[in-house]
PDB file of C-alpha atoms in Angstrom:
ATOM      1  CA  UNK L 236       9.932  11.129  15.465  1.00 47.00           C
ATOM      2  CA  UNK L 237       6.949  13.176  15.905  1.00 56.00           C
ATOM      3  CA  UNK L 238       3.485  11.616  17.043  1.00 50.00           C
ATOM      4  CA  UNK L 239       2.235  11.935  13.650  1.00 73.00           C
ATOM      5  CA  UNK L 240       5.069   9.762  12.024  1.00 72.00           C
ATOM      6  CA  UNK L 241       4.371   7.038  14.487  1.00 76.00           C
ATOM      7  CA  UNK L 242       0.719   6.829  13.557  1.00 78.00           C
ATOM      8  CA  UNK L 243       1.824   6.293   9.790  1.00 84.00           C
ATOM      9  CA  UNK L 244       4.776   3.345  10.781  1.00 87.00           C
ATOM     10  CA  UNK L 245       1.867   1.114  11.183  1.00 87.00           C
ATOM     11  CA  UNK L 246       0.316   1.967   7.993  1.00 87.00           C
ATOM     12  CA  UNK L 247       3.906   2.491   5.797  1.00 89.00           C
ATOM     13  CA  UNK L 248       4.471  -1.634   6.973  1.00 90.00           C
ATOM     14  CA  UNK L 249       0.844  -2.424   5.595  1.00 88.00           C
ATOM     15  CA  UNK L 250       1.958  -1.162   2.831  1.00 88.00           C
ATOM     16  CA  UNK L 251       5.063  -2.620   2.147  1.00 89.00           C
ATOM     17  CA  UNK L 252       3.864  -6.028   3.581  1.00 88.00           C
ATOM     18  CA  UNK L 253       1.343  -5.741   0.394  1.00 85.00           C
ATOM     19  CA  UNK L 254       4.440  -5.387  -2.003  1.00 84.00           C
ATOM     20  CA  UNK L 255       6.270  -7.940  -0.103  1.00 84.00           C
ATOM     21  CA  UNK L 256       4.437 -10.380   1.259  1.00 82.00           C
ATOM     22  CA  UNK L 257       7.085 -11.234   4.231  1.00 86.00           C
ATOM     23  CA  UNK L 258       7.328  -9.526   7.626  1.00 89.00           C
ATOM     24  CA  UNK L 259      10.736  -9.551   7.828  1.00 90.00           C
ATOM     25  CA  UNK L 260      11.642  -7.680   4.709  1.00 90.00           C
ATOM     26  CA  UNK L 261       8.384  -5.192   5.303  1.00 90.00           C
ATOM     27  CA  UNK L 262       9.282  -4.423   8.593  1.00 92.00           C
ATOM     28  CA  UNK L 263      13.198  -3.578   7.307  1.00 92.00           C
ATOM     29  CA  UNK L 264      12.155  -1.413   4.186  1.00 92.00           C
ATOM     30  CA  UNK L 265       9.593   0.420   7.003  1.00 92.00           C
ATOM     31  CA  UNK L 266      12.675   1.153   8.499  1.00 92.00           C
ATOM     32  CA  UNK L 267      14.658   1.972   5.197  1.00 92.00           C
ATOM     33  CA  UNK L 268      11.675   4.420   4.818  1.00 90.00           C
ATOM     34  CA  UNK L 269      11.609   6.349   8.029  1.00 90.00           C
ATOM     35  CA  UNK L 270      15.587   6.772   7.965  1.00 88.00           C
ATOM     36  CA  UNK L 271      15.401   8.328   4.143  1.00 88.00           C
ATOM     37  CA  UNK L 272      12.339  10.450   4.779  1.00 86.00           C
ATOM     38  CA  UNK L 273      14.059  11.651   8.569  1.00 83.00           C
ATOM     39  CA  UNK L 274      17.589  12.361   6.517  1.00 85.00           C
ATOM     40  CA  UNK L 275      16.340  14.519   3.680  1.00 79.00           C
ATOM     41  CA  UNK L 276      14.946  17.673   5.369  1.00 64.00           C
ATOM     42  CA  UNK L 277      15.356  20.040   2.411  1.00 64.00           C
ATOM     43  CA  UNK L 278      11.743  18.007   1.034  1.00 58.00           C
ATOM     44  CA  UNK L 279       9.986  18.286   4.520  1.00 54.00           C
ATOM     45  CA  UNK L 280       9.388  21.876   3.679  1.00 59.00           C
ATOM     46  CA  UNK L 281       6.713  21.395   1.142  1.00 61.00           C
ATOM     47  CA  UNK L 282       3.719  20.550   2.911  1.00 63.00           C
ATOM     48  CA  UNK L 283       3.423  17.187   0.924  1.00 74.00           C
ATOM     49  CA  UNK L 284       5.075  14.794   3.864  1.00 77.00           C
ATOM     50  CA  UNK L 285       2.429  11.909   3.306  1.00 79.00           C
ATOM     51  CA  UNK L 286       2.862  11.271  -0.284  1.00 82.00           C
ATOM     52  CA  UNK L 287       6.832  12.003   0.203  1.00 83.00           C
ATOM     53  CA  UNK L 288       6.575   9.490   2.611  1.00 84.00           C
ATOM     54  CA  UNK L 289       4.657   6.936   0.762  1.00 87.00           C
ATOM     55  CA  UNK L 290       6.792   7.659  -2.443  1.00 88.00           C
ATOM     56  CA  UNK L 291       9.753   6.513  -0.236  1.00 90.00           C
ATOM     57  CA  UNK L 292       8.441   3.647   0.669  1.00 90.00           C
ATOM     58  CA  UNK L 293       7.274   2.564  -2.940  1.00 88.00           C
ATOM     59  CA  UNK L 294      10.907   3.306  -4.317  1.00 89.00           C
ATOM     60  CA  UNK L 295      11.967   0.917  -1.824  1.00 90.00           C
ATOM     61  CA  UNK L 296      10.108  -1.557  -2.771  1.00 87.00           C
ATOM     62  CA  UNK L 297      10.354  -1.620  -5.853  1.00 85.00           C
ATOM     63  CA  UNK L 298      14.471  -2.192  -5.021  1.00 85.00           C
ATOM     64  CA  UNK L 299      13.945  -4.945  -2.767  1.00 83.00           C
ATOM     65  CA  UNK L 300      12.018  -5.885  -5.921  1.00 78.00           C
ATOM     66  CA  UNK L 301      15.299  -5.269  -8.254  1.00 78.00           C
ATOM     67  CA  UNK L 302      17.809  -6.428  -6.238  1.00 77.00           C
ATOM     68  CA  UNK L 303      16.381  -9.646  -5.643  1.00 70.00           C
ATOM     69  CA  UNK L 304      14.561 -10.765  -8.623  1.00 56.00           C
ATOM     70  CA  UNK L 305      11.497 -12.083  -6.545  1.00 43.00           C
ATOM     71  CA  UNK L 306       7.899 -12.375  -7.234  1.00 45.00           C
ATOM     72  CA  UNK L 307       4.827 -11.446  -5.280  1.00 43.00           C
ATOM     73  CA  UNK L 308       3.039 -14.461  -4.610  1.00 48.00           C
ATOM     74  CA  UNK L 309      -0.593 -13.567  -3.637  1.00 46.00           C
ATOM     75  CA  UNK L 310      -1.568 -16.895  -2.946  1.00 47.00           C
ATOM     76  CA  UNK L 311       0.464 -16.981   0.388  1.00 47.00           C
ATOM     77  CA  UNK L 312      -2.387 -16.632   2.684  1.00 45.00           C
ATOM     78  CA  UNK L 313      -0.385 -18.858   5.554  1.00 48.00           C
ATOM     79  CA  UNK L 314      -0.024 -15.903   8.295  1.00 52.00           C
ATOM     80  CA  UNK L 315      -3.497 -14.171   7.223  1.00 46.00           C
ATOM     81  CA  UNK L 316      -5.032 -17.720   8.052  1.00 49.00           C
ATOM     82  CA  UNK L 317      -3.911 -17.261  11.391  1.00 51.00           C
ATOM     83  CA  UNK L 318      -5.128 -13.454  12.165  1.00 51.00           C
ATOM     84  CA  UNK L 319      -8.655 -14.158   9.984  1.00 50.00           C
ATOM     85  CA  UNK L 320      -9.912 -17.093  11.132  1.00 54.00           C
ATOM     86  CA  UNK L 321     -14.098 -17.247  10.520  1.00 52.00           C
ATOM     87  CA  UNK L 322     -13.673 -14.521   7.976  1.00 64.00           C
ATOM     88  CA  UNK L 323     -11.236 -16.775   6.019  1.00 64.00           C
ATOM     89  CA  UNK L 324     -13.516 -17.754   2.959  1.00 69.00           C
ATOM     90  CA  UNK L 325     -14.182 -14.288   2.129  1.00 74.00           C
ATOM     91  CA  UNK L 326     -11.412 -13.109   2.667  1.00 72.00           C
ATOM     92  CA  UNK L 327      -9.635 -15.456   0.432  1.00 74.00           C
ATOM     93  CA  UNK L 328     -12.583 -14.366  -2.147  1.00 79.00           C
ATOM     94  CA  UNK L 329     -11.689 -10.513  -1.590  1.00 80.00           C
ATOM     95  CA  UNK L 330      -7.898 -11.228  -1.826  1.00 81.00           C
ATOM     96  CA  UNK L 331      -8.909 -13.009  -4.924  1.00 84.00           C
ATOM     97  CA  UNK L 332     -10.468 -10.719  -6.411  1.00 86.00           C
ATOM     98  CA  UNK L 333      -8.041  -8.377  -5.799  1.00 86.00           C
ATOM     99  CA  UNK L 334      -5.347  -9.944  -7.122  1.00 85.00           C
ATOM    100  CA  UNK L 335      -6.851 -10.010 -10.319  1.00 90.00           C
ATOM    101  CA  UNK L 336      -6.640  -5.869 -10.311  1.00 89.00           C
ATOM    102  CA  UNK L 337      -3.562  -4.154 -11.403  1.00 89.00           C
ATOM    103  CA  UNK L 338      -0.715  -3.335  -9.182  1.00 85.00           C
ATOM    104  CA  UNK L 339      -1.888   0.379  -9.231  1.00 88.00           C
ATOM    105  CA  UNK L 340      -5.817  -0.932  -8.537  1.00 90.00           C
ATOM    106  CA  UNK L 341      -3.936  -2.948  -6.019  1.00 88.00           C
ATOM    107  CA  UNK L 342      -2.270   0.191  -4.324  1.00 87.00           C
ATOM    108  CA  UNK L 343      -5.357   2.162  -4.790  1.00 90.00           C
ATOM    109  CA  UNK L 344      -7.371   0.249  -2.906  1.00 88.00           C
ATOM    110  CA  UNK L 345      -4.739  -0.492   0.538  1.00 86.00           C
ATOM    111  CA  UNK L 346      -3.857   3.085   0.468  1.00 87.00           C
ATOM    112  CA  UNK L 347      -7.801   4.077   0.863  1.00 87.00           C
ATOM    113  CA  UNK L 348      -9.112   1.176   2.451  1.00 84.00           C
ATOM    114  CA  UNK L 349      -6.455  -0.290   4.342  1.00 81.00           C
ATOM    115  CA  UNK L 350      -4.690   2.612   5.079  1.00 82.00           C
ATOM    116  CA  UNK L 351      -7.563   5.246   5.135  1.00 83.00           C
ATOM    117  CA  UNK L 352      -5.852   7.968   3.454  1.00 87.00           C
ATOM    118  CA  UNK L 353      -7.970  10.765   1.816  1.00 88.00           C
ATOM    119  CA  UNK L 354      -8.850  10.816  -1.295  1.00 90.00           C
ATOM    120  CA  UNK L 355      -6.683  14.145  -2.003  1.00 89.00           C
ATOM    121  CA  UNK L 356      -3.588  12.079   0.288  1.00 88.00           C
ATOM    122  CA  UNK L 357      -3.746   9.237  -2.537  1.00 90.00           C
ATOM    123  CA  UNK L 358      -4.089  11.209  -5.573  1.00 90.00           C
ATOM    124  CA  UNK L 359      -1.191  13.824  -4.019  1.00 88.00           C
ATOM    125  CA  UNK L 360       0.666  10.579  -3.926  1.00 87.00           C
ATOM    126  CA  UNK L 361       0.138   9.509  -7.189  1.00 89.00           C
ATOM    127  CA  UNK L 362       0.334  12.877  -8.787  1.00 89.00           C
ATOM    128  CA  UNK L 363      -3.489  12.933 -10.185  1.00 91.00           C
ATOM    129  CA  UNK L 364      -6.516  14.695  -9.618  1.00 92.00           C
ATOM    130  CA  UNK L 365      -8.755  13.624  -7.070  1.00 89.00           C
ATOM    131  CA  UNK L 366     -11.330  13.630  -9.935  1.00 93.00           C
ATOM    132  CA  UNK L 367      -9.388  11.279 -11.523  1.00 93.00           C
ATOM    133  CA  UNK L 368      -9.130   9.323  -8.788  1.00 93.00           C
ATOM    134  CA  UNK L 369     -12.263   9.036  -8.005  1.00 93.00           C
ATOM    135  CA  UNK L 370     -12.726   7.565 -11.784  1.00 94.00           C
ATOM    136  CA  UNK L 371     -10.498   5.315 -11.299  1.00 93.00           C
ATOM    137  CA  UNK L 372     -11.736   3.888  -7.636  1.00 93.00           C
ATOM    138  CA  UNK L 373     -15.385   3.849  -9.723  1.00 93.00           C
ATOM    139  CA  UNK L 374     -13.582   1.284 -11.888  1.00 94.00           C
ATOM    140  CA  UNK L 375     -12.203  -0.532  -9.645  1.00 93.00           C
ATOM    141  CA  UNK L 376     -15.336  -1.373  -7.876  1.00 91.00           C
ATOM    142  CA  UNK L 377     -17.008  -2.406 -10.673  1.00 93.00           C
ATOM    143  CA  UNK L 378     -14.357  -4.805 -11.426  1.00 92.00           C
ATOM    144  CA  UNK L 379     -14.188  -6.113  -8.409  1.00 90.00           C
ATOM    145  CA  UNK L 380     -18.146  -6.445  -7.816  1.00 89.00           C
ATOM    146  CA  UNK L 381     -17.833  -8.450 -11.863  1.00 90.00           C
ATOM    147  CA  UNK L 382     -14.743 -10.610  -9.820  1.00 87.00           C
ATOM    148  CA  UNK L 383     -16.819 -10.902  -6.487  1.00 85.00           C
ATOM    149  CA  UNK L 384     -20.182 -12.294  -8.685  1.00 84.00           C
ATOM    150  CA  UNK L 385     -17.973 -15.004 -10.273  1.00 78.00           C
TER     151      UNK L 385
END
């Protein structure tokens, strides 16, 4: 795996552990992820690895999703108690907030502020303009300064 891969593995579990809200199953479709982007070479040649990657590890997600018919639960804050401590009440109000945003909002916002990916990384991934993405990250943040102020 070269160095760059290993400095996404961090940031391809954040990003699962968002969808999936359990360790366990983020750390094993992190895996699932690395093994499907390392066994298909014929996309490496591109020049879009990043997205590719983070298209991988959205597909499996979404069939850990399918195969077994379980729900997100945002309100599981038990193991980010432990890591936040004094920050806890806001970041319960920021979690809050954004769980009130769309699952793409959602994405949108880990994949630039979590994750730090470029702007033109996240709308490559998506398969937008970065113009429009930078609409849509406008709307987000209005919503969730409206969701912050209540």
């Amino acid at each position: 795996m070269s160095l760059e891969l290993k400095e996404q593995y961090d940031k391809i579990y954040t990003f699962c552990y968002f969808r999936v809200k359990n360790r366990e199953f983020a750390e094993d479709i992190t895996q699932e992820t690395f093994l499907k982007y390392l066994s298909t070479s014929n996309y490496l040649e591109k020049g879009k690895k990043l997205a590719f990657l983070y298209t991988i590890a959205s597909n499996c997600c979404s069939d850990y999703f399918r195969k077994t018919k379980h729900t997100v639960n945002i309100d599981d804050l038990s193991e980010l108690s432990e890591e936040l401590g004094d920050n806890l009440v806001t970041t319960i109000a920021v979690r809050t907030a954004i769980s009130k945003l769309s699952v793409e909002e959602q994405e949108i916002v880990l994949l630039r502020y979590t994750n730090e990916l470029s702007i033109n990384e996240i709308a490559m991934y998506l398969g937008i303009s970065r113009f429009a993405l930078y609409r849509r990250m406008g709307t987000i943040e209005k919503k969730l300064k409206q969701y912050l102020r209540e």
